[in-house]
JSON list of C-alpha atoms in Angstrom, two decimals:
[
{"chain": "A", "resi": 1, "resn": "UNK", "atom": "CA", "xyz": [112.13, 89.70, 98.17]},
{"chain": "A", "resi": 2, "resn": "UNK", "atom": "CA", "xyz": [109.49, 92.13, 98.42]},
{"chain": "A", "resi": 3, "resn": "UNK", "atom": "CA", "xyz": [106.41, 91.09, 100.39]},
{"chain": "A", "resi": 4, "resn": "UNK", "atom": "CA", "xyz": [103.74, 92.44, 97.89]},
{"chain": "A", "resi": 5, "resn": "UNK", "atom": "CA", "xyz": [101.27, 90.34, 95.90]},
{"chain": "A", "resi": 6, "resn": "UNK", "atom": "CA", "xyz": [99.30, 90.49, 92.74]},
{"chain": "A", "resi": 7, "resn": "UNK", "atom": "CA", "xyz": [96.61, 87.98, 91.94]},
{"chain": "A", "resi": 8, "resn": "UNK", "atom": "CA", "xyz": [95.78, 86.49, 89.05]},
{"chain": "A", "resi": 9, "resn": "UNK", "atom": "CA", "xyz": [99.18, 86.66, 87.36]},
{"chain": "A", "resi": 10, "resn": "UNK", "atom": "CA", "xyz": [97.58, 86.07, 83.79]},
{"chain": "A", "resi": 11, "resn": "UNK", "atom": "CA", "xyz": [93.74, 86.83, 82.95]},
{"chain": "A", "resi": 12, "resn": "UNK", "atom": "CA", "xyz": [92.21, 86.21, 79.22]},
{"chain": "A", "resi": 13, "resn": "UNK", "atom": "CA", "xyz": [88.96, 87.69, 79.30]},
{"chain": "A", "resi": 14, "resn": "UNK", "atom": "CA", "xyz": [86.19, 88.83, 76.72]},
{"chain": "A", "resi": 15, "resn": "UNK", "atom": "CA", "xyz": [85.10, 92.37, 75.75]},
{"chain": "A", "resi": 16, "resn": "UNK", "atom": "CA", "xyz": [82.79, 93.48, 78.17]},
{"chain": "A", "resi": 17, "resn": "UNK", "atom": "CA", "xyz": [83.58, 91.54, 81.50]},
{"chain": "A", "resi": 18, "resn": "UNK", "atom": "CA", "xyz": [83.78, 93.56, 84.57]},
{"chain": "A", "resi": 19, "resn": "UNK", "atom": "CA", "xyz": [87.47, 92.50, 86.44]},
{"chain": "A", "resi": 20, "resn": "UNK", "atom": "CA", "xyz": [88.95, 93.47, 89.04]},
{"chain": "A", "resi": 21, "resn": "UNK", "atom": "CA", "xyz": [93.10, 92.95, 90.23]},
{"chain": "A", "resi": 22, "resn": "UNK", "atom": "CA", "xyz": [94.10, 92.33, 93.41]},
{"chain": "A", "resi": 23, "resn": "UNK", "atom": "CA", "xyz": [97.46, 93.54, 95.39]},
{"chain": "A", "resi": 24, "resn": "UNK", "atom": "CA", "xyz": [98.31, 92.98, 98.88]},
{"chain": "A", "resi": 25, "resn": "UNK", "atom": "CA", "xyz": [101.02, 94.13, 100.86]},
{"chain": "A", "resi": 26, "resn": "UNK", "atom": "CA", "xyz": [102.41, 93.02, 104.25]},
{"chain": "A", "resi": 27, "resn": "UNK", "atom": "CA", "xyz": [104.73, 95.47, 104.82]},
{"chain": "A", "resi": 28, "resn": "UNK", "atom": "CA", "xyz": [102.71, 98.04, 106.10]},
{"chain": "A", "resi": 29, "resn": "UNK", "atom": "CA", "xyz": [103.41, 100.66, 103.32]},
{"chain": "A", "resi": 30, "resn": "UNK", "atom": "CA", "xyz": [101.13, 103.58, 103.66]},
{"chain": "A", "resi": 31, "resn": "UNK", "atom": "CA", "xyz": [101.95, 104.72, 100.20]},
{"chain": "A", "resi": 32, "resn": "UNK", "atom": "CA", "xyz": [100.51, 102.27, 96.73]},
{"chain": "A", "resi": 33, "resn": "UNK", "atom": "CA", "xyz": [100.51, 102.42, 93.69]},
{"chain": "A", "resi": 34, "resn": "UNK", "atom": "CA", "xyz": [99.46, 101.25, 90.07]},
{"chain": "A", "resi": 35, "resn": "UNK", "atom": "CA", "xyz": [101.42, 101.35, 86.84]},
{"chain": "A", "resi": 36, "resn": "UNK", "atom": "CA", "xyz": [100.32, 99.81, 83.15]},
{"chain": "A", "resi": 37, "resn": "UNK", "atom": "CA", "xyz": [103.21, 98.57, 80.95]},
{"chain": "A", "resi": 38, "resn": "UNK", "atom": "CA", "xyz": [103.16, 97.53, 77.63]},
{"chain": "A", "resi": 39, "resn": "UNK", "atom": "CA", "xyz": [105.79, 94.92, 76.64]},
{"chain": "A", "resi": 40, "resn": "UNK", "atom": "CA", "xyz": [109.20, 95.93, 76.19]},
{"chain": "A", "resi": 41, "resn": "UNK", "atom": "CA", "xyz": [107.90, 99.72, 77.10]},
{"chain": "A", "resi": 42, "resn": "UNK", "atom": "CA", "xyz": [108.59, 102.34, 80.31]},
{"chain": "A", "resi": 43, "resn": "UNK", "atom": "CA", "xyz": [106.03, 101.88, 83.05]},
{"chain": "A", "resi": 44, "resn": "UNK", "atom": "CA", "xyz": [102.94, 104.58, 83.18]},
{"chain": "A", "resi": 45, "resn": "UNK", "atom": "CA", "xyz": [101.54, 105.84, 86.72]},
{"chain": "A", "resi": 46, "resn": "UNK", "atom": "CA", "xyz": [97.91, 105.20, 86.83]},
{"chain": "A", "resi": 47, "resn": "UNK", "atom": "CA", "xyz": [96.50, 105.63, 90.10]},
{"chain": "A", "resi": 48, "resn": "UNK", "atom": "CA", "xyz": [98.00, 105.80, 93.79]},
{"chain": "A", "resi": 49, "resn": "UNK", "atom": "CA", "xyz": [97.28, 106.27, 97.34]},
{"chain": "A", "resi": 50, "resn": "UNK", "atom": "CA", "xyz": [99.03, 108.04, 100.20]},
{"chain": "A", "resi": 51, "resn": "UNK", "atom": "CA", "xyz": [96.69, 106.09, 103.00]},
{"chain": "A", "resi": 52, "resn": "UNK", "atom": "CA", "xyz": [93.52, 104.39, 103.85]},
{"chain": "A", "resi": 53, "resn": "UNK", "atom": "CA", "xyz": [90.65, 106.07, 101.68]},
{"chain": "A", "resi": 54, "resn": "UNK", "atom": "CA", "xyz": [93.38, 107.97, 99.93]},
{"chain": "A", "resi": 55, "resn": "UNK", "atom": "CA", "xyz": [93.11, 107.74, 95.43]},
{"chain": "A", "resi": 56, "resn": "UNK", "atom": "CA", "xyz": [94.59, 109.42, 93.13]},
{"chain": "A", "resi": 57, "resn": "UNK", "atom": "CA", "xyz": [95.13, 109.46, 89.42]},
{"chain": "A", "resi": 58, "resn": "UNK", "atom": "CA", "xyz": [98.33, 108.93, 87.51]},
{"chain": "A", "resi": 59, "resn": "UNK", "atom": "CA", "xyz": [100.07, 110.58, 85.26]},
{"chain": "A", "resi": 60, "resn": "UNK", "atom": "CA", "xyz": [98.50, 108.06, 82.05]},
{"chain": "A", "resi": 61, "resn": "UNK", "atom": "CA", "xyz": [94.47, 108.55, 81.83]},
{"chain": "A", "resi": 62, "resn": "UNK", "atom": "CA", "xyz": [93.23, 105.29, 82.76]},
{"chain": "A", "resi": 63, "resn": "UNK", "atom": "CA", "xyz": [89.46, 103.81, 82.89]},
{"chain": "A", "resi": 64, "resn": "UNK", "atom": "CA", "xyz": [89.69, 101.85, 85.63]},
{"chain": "A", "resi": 65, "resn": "UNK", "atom": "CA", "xyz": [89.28, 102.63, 89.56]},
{"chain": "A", "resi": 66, "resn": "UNK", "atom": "CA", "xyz": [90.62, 101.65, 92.76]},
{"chain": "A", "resi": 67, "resn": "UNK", "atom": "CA", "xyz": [90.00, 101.75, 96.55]},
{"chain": "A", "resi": 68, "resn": "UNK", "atom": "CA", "xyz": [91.86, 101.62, 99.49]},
{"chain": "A", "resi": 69, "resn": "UNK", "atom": "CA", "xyz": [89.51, 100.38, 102.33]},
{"chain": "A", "resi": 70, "resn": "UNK", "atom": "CA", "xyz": [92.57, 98.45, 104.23]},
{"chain": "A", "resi": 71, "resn": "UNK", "atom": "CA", "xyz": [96.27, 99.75, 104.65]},
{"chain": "A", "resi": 72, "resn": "UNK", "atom": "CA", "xyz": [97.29, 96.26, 102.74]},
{"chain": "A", "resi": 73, "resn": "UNK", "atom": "CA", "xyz": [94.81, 96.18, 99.93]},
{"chain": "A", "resi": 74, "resn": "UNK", "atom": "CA", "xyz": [95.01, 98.01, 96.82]},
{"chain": "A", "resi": 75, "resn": "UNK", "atom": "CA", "xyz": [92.77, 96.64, 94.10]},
{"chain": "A", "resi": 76, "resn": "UNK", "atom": "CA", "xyz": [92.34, 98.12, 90.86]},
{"chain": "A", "resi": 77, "resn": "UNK", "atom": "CA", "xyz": [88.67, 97.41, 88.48]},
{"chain": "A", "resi": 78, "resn": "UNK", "atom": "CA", "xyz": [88.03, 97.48, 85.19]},
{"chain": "A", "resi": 79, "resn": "UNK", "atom": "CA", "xyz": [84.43, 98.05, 84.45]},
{"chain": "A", "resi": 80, "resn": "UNK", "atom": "CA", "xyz": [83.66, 97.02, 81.11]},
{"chain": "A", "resi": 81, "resn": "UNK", "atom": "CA", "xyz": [86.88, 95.42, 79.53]},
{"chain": "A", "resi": 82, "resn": "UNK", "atom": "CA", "xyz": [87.99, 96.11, 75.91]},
{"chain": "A", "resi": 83, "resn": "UNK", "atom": "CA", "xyz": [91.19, 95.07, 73.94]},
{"chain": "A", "resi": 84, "resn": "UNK", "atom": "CA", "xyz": [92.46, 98.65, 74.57]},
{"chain": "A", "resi": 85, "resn": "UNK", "atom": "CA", "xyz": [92.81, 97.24, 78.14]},
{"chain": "A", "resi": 86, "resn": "UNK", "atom": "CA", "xyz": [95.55, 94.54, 76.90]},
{"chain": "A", "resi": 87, "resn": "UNK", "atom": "CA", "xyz": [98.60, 95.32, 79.08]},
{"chain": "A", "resi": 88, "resn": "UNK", "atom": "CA", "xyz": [100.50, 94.26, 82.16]},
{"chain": "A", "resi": 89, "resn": "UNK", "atom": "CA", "xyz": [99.25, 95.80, 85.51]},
{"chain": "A", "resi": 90, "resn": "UNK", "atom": "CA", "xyz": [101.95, 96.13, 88.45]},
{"chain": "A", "resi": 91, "resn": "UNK", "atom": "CA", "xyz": [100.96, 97.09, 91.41]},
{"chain": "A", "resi": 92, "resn": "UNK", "atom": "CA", "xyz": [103.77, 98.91, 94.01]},
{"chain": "A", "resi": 93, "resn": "UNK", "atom": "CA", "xyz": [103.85, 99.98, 97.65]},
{"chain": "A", "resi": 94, "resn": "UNK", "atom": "CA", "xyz": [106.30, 102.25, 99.13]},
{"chain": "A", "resi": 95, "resn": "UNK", "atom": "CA", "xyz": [107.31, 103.76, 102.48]},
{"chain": "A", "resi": 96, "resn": "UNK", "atom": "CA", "xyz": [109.27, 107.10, 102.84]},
{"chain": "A", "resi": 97, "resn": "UNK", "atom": "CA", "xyz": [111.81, 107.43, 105.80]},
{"chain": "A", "resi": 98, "resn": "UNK", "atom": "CA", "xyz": [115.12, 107.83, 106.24]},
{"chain": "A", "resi": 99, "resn": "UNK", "atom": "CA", "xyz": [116.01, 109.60, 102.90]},
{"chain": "A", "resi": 100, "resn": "UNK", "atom": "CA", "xyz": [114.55, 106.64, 100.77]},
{"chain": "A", "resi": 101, "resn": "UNK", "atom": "CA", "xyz": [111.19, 106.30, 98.42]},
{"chain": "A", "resi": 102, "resn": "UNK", "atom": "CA", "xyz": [111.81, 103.11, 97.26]},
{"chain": "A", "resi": 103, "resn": "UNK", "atom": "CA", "xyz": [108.76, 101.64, 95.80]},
{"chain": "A", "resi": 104, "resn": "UNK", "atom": "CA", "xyz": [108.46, 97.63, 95.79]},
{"chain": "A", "resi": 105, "resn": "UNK", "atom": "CA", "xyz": [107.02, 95.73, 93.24]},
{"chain": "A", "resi": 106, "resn": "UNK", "atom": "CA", "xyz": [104.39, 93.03, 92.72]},
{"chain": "A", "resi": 107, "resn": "UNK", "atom": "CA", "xyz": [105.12, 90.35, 89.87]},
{"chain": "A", "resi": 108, "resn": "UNK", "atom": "CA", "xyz": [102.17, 91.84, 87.78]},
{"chain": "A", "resi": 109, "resn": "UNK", "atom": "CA", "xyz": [99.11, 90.91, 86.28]},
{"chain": "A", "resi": 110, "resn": "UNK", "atom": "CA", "xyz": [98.94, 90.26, 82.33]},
{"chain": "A", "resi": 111, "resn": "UNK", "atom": "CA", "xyz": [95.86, 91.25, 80.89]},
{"chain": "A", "resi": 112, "resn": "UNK", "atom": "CA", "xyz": [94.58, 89.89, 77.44]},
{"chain": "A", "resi": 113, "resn": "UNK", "atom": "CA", "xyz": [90.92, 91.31, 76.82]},
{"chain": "A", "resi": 114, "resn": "UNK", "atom": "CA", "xyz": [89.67, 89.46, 73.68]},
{"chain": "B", "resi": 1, "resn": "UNK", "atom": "CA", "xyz": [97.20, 98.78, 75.27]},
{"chain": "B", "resi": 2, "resn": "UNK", "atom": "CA", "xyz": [99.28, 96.59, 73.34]},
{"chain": "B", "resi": 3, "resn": "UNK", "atom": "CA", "xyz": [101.39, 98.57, 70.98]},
{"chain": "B", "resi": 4, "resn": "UNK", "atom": "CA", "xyz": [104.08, 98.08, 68.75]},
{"chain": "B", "resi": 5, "resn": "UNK", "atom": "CA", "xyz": [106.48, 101.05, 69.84]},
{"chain": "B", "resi": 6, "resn": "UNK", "atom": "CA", "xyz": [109.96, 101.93, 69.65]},
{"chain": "B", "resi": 7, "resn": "UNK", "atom": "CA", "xyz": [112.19, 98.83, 70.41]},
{"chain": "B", "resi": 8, "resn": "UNK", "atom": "CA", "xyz": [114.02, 99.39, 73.86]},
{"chain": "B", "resi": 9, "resn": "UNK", "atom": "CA", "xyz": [117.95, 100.56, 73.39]},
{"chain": "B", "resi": 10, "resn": "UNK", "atom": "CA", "xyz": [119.74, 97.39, 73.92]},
{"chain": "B", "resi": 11, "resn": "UNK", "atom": "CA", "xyz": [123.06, 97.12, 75.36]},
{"chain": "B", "resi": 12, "resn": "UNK", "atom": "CA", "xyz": [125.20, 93.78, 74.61]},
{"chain": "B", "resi": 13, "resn": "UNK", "atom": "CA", "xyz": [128.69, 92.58, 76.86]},
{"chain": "B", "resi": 14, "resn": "UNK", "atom": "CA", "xyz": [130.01, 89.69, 77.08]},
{"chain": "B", "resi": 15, "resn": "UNK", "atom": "CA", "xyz": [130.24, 87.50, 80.42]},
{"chain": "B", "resi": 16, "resn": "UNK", "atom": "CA", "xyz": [132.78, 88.79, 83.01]},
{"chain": "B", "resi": 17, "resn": "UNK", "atom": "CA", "xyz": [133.20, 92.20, 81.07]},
{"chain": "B", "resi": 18, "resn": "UNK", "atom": "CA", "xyz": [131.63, 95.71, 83.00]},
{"chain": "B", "resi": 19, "resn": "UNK", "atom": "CA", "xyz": [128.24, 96.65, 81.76]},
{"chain": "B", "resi": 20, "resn": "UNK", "atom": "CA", "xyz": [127.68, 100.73, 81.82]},
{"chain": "B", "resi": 21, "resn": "UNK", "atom": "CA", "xyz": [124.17, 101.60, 81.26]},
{"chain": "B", "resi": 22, "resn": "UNK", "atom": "CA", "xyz": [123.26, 105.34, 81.11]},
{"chain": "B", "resi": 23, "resn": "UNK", "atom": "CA", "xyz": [120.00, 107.89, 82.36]},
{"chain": "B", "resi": 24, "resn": "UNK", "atom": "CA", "xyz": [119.24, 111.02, 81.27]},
{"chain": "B", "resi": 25, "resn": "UNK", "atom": "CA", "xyz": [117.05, 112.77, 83.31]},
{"chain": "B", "resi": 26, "resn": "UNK", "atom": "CA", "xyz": [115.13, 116.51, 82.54]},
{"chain": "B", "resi": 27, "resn": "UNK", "atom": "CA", "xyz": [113.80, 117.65, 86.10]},
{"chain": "B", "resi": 28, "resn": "UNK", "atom": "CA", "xyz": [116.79, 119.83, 87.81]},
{"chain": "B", "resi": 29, "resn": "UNK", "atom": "CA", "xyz": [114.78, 119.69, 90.72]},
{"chain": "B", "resi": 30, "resn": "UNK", "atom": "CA", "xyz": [115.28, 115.85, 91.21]},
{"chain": "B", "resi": 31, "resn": "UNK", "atom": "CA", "xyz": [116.76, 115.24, 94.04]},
{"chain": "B", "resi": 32, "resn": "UNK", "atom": "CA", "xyz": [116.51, 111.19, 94.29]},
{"chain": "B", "resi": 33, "resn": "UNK", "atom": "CA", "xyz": [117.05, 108.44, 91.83]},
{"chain": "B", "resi": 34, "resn": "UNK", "atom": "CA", "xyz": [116.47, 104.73, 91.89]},
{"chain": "B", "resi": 35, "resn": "UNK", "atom": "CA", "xyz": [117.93, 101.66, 89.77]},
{"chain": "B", "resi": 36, "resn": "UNK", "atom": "CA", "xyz": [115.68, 98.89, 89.11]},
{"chain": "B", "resi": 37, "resn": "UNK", "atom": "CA", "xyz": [115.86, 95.60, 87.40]},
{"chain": "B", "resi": 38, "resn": "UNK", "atom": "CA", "xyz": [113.25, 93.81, 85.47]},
{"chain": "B", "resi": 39, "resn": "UNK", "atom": "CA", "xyz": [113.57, 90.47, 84.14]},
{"chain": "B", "resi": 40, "resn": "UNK", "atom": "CA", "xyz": [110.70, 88.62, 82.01]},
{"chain": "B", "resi": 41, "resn": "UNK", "atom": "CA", "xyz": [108.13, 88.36, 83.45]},
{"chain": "B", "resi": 42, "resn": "UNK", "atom": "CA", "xyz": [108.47, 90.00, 86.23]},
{"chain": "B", "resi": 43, "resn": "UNK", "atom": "CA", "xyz": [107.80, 93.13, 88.64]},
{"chain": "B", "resi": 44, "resn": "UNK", "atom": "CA", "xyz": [111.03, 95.68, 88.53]},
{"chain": "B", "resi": 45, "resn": "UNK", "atom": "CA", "xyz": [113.29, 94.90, 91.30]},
{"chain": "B", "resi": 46, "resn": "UNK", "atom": "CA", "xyz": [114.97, 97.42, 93.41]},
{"chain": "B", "resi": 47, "resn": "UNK", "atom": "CA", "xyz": [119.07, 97.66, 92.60]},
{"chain": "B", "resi": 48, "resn": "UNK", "atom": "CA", "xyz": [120.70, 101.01, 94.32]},
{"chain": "B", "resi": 49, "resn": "UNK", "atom": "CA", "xyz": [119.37, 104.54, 94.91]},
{"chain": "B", "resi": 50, "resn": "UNK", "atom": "CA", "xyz": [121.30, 107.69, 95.27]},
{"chain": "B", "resi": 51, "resn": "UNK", "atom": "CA", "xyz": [120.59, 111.17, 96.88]},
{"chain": "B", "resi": 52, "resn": "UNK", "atom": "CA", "xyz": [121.46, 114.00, 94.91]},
{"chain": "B", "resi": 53, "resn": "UNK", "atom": "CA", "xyz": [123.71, 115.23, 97.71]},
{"chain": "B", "resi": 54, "resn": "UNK", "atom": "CA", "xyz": [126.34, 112.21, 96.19]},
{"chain": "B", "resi": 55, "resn": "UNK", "atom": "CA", "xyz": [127.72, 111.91, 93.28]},
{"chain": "B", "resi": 56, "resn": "UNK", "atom": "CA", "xyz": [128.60, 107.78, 93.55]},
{"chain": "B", "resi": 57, "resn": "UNK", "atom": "CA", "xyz": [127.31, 104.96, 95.46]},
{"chain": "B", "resi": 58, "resn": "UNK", "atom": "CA", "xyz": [128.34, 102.03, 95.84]},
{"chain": "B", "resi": 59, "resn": "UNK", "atom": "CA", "xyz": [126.86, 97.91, 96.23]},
{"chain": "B", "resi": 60, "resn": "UNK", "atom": "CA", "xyz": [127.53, 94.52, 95.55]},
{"chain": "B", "resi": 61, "resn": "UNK", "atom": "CA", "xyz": [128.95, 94.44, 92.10]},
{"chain": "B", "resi": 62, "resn": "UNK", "atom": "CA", "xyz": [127.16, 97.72, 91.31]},
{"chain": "B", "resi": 63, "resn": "UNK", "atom": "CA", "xyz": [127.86, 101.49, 91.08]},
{"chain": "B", "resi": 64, "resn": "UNK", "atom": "CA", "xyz": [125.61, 104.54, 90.57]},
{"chain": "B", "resi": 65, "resn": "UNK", "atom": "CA", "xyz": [127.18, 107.58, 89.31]},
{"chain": "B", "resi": 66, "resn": "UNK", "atom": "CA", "xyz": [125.27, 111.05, 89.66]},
{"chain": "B", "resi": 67, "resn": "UNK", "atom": "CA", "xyz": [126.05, 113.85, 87.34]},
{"chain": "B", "resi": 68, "resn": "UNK", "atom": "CA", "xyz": [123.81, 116.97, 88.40]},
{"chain": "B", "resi": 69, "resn": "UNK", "atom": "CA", "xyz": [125.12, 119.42, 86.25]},
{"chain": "B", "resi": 70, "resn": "UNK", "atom": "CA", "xyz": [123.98, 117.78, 83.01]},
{"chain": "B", "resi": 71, "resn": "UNK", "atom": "CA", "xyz": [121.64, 115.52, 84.58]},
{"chain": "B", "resi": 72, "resn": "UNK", "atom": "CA", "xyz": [122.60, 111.97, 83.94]},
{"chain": "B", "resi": 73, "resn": "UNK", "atom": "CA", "xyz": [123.00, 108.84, 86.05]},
{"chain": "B", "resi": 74, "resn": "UNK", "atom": "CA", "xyz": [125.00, 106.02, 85.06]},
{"chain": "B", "resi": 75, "resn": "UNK", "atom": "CA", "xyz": [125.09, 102.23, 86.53]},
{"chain": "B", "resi": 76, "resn": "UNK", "atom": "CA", "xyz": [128.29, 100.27, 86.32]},
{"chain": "B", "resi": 77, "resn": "UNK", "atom": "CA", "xyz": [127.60, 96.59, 86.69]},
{"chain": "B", "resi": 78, "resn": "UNK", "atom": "CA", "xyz": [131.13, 94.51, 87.08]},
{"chain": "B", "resi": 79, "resn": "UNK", "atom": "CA", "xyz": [132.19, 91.55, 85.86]},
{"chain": "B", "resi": 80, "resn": "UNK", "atom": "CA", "xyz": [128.40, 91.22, 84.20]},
{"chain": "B", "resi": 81, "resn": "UNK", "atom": "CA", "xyz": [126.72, 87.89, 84.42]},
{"chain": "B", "resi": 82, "resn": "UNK", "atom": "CA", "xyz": [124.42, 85.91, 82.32]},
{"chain": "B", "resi": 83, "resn": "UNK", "atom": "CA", "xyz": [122.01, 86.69, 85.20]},
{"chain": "B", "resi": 84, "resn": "UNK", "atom": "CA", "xyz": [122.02, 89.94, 85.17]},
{"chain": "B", "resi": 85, "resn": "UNK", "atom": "CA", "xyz": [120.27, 89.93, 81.91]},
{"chain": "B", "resi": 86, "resn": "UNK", "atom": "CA", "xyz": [117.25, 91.84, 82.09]},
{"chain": "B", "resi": 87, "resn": "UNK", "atom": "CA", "xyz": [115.90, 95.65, 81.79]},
{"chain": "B", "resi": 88, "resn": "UNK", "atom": "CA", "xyz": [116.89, 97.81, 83.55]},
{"chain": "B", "resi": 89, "resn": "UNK", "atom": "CA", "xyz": [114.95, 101.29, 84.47]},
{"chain": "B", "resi": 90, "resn": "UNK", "atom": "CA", "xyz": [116.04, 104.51, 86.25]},
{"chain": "B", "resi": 91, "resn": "UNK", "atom": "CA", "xyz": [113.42, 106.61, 87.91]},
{"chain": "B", "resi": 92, "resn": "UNK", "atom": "CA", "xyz": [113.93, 109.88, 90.05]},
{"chain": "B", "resi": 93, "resn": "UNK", "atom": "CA", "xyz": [111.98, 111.98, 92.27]},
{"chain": "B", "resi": 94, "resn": "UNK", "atom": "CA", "xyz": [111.82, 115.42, 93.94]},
{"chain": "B", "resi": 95, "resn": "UNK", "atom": "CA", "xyz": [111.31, 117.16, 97.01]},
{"chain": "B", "resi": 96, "resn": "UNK", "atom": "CA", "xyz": [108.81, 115.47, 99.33]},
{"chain": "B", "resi": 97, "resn": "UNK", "atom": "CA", "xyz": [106.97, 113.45, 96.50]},
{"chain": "B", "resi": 98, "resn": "UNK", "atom": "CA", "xyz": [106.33, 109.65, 96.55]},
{"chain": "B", "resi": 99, "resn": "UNK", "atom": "CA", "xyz": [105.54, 109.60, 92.83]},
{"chain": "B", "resi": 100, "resn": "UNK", "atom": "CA", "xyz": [108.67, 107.89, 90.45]},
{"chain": "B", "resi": 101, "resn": "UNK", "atom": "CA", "xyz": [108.86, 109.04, 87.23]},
{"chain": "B", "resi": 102, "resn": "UNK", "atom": "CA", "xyz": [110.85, 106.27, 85.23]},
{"chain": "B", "resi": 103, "resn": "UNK", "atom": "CA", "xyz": [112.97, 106.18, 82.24]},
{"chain": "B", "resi": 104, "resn": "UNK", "atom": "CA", "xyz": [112.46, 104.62, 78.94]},
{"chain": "B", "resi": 105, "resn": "UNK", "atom": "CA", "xyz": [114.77, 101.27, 80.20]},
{"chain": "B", "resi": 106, "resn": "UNK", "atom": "CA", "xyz": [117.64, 99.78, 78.49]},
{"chain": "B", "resi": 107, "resn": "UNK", "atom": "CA", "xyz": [118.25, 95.80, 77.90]},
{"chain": "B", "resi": 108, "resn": "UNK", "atom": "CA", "xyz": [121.08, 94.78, 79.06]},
{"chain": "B", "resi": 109, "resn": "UNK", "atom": "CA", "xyz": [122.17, 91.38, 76.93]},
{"chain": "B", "resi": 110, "resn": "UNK", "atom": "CA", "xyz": [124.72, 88.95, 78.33]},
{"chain": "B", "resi": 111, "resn": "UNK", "atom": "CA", "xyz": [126.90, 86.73, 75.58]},
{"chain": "B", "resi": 112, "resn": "UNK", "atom": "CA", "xyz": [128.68, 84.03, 76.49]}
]
């Protein structure tokens, strides 16, 4: 069981409400990241980190920002919510060593913007 | 956000038979590939990974299979279980990159 956590697990919120997702890790994983899946669908890179004040864009244009003030913490913000925003949000960390990039996995956040 | 899209490829055994589910991948330079399972409502879990220098690995119940020359990965699941229902994703990487780039995922769906 991987030791990474996403908080809330389900948010309903209206259009226009400022959010923001939480992740924590306790493994000490330099390397996090954010992906956006739609139900049933593949999983979409939007934003990672390599380190502490390290952020990067993914692959999939996304509106929302992150920061990475503290090794563990990895939260990702949605300014102004809209019901384009509906999705599940799972957040990953990942250390590379010893011939292996395995990322780990959060439960996930499920976002309904009404 | 929320879209109706293309339903994933499902893949149906029954209980104790082996389960094969198959990955096509496009970037030649790949040179590491990861298994992952996802069950409802949940984050993808972590299976089996493979360096391109293999061509099989081996785990508990599961095998990856590595075919560079046309660039497909298989996983063998034996004697399947009604727990191992679920999605399941591959992703690869290259060179010195921590970015995965994941599949499309197939759902694996266990009869009794």
């Amino acid at each position: 069981e991987a030791d990474i956590y996403q908080t809330p697990r389900y948010l309903v919120i209206g259009t226009g409400k400022k959010i923001t997702l939480e992740c924590s890790q306790t493994m000490g994983h330099d390397k996090m990241y954010w992906y956006q899946q739609d139900p049933g669908m593949e999983l979409h890179l939007i934003h990672y980190s390599y380190g502490v004040n390290s952020t990067e864009k993914g692959d999939l244009s996304s509106e929302s920002t992150v920061s990475r003030i503290r090794t563990e913490h990895f939260p990702l913000t949605l300014e102004s919510a809209r019901p384009s925003h509906t999705s599940q949000y799972l957040c990953a960390s990942s250390y590379r060593g010893k011939g292996e990039n395995i990322q780990y996995f959060g439960a996930g956040t499920r976002l309904s913007v009404l | 956000g929320e879209s109706v899209g293309l339903h994933l490829p499902t893949l149906s055994v029954q209980e104790g038979d082996n389960s094969i589910i198959n990955c096509a991948y496009s970037n030649s330079a790949s040179d590491y590939f990861i298994w992952y399972k996802q069950e409802s409502g949940k984050g993808p879990q972590f299976i089996i990974d493979i360096r391109s220098n293999m061509d099989k690995r081996q785990g508990q119940r599961v095998t990856v299979l590595l075919n560079k020359t046309v660039k497909h990965l298989s996983l063998q699941i034996a004697a399947t279980q009604p727990g191992d229902s679920a999605v399941y994703f591959c992703a690869e990487t290259a060179g010195t990159a921590s970015k995965l780039t994941f599949g499309t995922g197939t759902r694996l769906q266990v009869t009794l």
